[in-house]
Amino acid sequence: MSSSSIPRTTDEAKELLRSLLDRLQDAETRLTITEQRLDSFFNWREETDDRIGDLKRENDELRQRLTALEARVNVVEGGKSTKDGKIRQIVAKAENLRKKDQGAVVLTARDIVGATGVSRRYAYDLIDDLPEKHHWVITRTEARDRQFGNVEIDANKQTKAIVVDCEALHSDPEAVNKFTTTREGEDQ
């Protein structure tokens, strides 16, 4: 008997009813399985949302701890990890290399790496940036045009370098306070 035909006998009607009950039973089973899967999915989703919230809170806590630790390291290092701290170290290196009759000191990337502990690449970045930001740090080319006693300033040298004009540095009160004055607990 086809499903589109109308049963003509009681047996055909019983057979159609059994077939419909079997199909209904299969649909109920599939619906139950789908409900269980949906429940599992929503439970997983809720647990995942809770875990994401926990991870966000943990991340915030770790960031706060990192910030506090960085602040403590900065205090211990006397600010040497900041850019101003690096400049202070460069100025200290220039002061240490300066001879009595020199108005300026040439510092190469190697000198800057040695004084600050930065990478060579960062030392070159400082060589490029500092003359633009501080009037008492100049390029070799600029220094060649000035008189600095017996300082050898060869603008044609291939080695990148800066020239710290110590006289200009010491004539700038703000720079003296910021870059030459030792802070409490700081070694220069």
XYZ file of C-alpha atoms in Angstrom:
188
model
C 0.000 0.000 0.000
C 1.314 3.445 -0.849
C 1.241 6.234 1.720
C -0.834 8.442 -0.526
C -3.642 5.931 -0.907
C -6.575 5.642 1.417
C -6.791 2.323 3.272
C -9.703 0.168 2.109
C -9.585 -2.525 4.712
C -9.081 -2.710 8.455
C -5.733 -4.443 7.977
C -4.568 -1.685 5.646
C -5.685 0.916 8.190
C -3.820 -0.921 10.993
C -0.709 -1.141 8.797
C -0.923 2.580 7.982
C -1.386 3.389 11.669
C 1.653 1.251 12.637
C 3.704 2.959 9.921
C 2.646 6.387 11.143
C 3.380 5.426 14.775
C 6.879 4.188 13.767
C 7.567 7.410 11.918
C 6.273 9.421 14.873
C 8.475 7.352 17.241
C 11.519 8.045 14.999
C 10.699 11.767 14.951
C 10.365 11.820 18.766
C 13.708 10.014 19.133
C 15.410 12.468 16.808
C 13.766 15.379 18.634
C 14.981 14.026 22.002
C 18.516 13.633 20.650
C 18.386 17.172 19.213
C 17.133 18.547 22.546
C 19.980 16.769 24.361
C 22.500 18.171 21.901
C 21.056 21.673 22.288
C 21.170 21.359 26.089
C 24.793 20.223 25.861
C 25.624 23.090 23.524
C 23.990 25.714 25.759
C 25.723 24.265 28.839
C 29.040 24.390 26.978
C 28.308 27.934 25.838
C 27.477 29.054 29.383
C 30.642 27.414 30.745
C 32.659 29.025 27.953
C 31.177 32.454 28.702
C 32.006 31.952 32.402
C 35.560 30.888 31.507
C 35.984 33.900 29.205
C 34.898 36.164 32.069
C 37.370 34.419 34.398
C 40.161 34.818 31.828
C 39.376 38.516 31.343
C 39.508 39.093 35.104
C 42.748 37.104 35.346
C 44.213 39.081 32.427
C 43.284 42.378 34.107
C 44.876 41.206 37.353
C 48.057 40.130 35.552
C 48.243 43.465 33.723
C 47.921 45.317 37.036
C 50.642 43.149 38.546
C 52.876 43.753 35.497
C 52.334 47.504 35.725
C 53.198 47.434 39.439
C 56.277 45.303 38.745
C 57.414 47.627 35.949
C 57.024 50.574 38.313
C 59.099 48.778 40.960
C 61.804 47.900 38.408
C 61.817 51.525 37.235
C 62.352 52.670 40.841
C 65.103 50.094 41.398
C 66.801 51.048 38.126
C 66.356 54.727 38.874
C 64.402 55.319 35.694
C 67.077 53.769 33.475
C 64.494 51.735 31.588
C 62.711 54.860 30.338
C 63.864 56.890 27.366
C 64.876 59.736 29.700
C 66.821 57.169 31.726
C 68.642 56.103 28.558
C 69.438 59.744 27.756
C 70.756 60.195 31.315
C 73.041 57.214 30.754
C 74.229 58.647 27.420
C 74.975 62.005 29.065
C 76.864 60.223 31.865
C 78.914 58.351 29.254
C 79.699 61.625 27.447
C 80.709 63.260 30.752
C 82.969 60.306 31.557
C 84.651 60.421 28.135
C 85.003 64.203 28.126
C 88.478 65.549 28.612
C 89.022 68.814 30.440
C 89.467 70.959 27.343
C 86.676 69.347 25.267
C 83.438 71.136 24.602
C 81.843 68.098 22.976
C 82.099 64.328 22.919
C 81.457 61.983 19.986
C 79.408 58.895 20.866
C 78.991 56.012 18.435
C 76.276 53.365 18.524
C 78.747 51.088 20.293
C 79.245 53.731 23.016
C 75.474 54.065 23.422
C 74.976 50.289 23.622
C 77.729 50.094 26.229
C 76.271 52.921 28.308
C 72.610 51.913 28.153
C 72.447 48.215 27.345
C 70.025 48.822 24.471
C 70.223 46.924 21.212
C 72.417 48.233 18.429
C 69.294 48.935 16.341
C 67.804 51.038 19.161
C 71.129 52.848 19.565
C 70.929 53.842 15.887
C 67.338 54.996 16.430
C 68.580 57.186 19.302
C 71.336 58.573 17.076
C 68.662 59.556 14.553
C 66.135 60.897 17.103
C 68.151 62.728 19.749
C 69.493 65.582 17.566
C 65.908 66.437 16.605
C 64.720 66.518 20.220
C 67.651 68.046 22.133
C 69.570 71.094 20.947
C 72.710 69.919 22.776
C 72.865 66.666 20.758
C 73.997 67.248 17.200
C 75.025 65.253 14.163
C 78.635 64.911 13.010
C 77.921 67.180 10.045
C 76.574 69.942 12.298
C 79.478 69.511 14.701
C 82.066 69.843 11.930
C 80.913 73.415 11.330
C 81.377 74.354 15.007
C 84.535 74.777 17.063
C 84.961 72.185 19.836
C 88.568 72.479 20.907
C 90.588 69.385 20.106
C 87.641 67.028 19.484
C 88.091 65.082 16.280
C 84.815 65.286 14.403
C 85.129 63.683 11.013
C 81.808 64.099 9.209
C 83.047 61.789 6.461
C 83.434 58.814 8.796
C 81.111 55.925 7.977
C 80.298 55.192 11.621
C 77.029 56.773 12.705
C 77.439 58.888 15.804
C 76.087 61.800 17.756
C 77.993 64.649 19.291
C 77.001 65.717 22.782
C 77.710 69.439 23.110
C 78.535 69.478 26.823
C 78.705 73.269 27.001
C 75.219 73.648 25.489
C 73.935 70.886 27.770
C 75.256 72.626 30.894
C 73.863 75.992 29.772
C 70.322 74.530 29.678
C 69.001 74.370 33.281
C 66.148 72.042 32.386
C 68.486 69.575 30.686
C 70.967 69.781 33.560
C 68.217 68.939 36.066
C 66.705 66.223 33.926
C 69.780 64.483 32.525
C 72.797 65.241 34.698
C 71.428 65.355 38.228
C 71.499 61.991 39.992
C 68.192 60.965 41.538
C 67.980 59.418 44.993
C 69.001 55.754 44.865
C 70.283 56.059 41.308
C 73.803 55.304 40.173
C 74.965 57.428 37.321
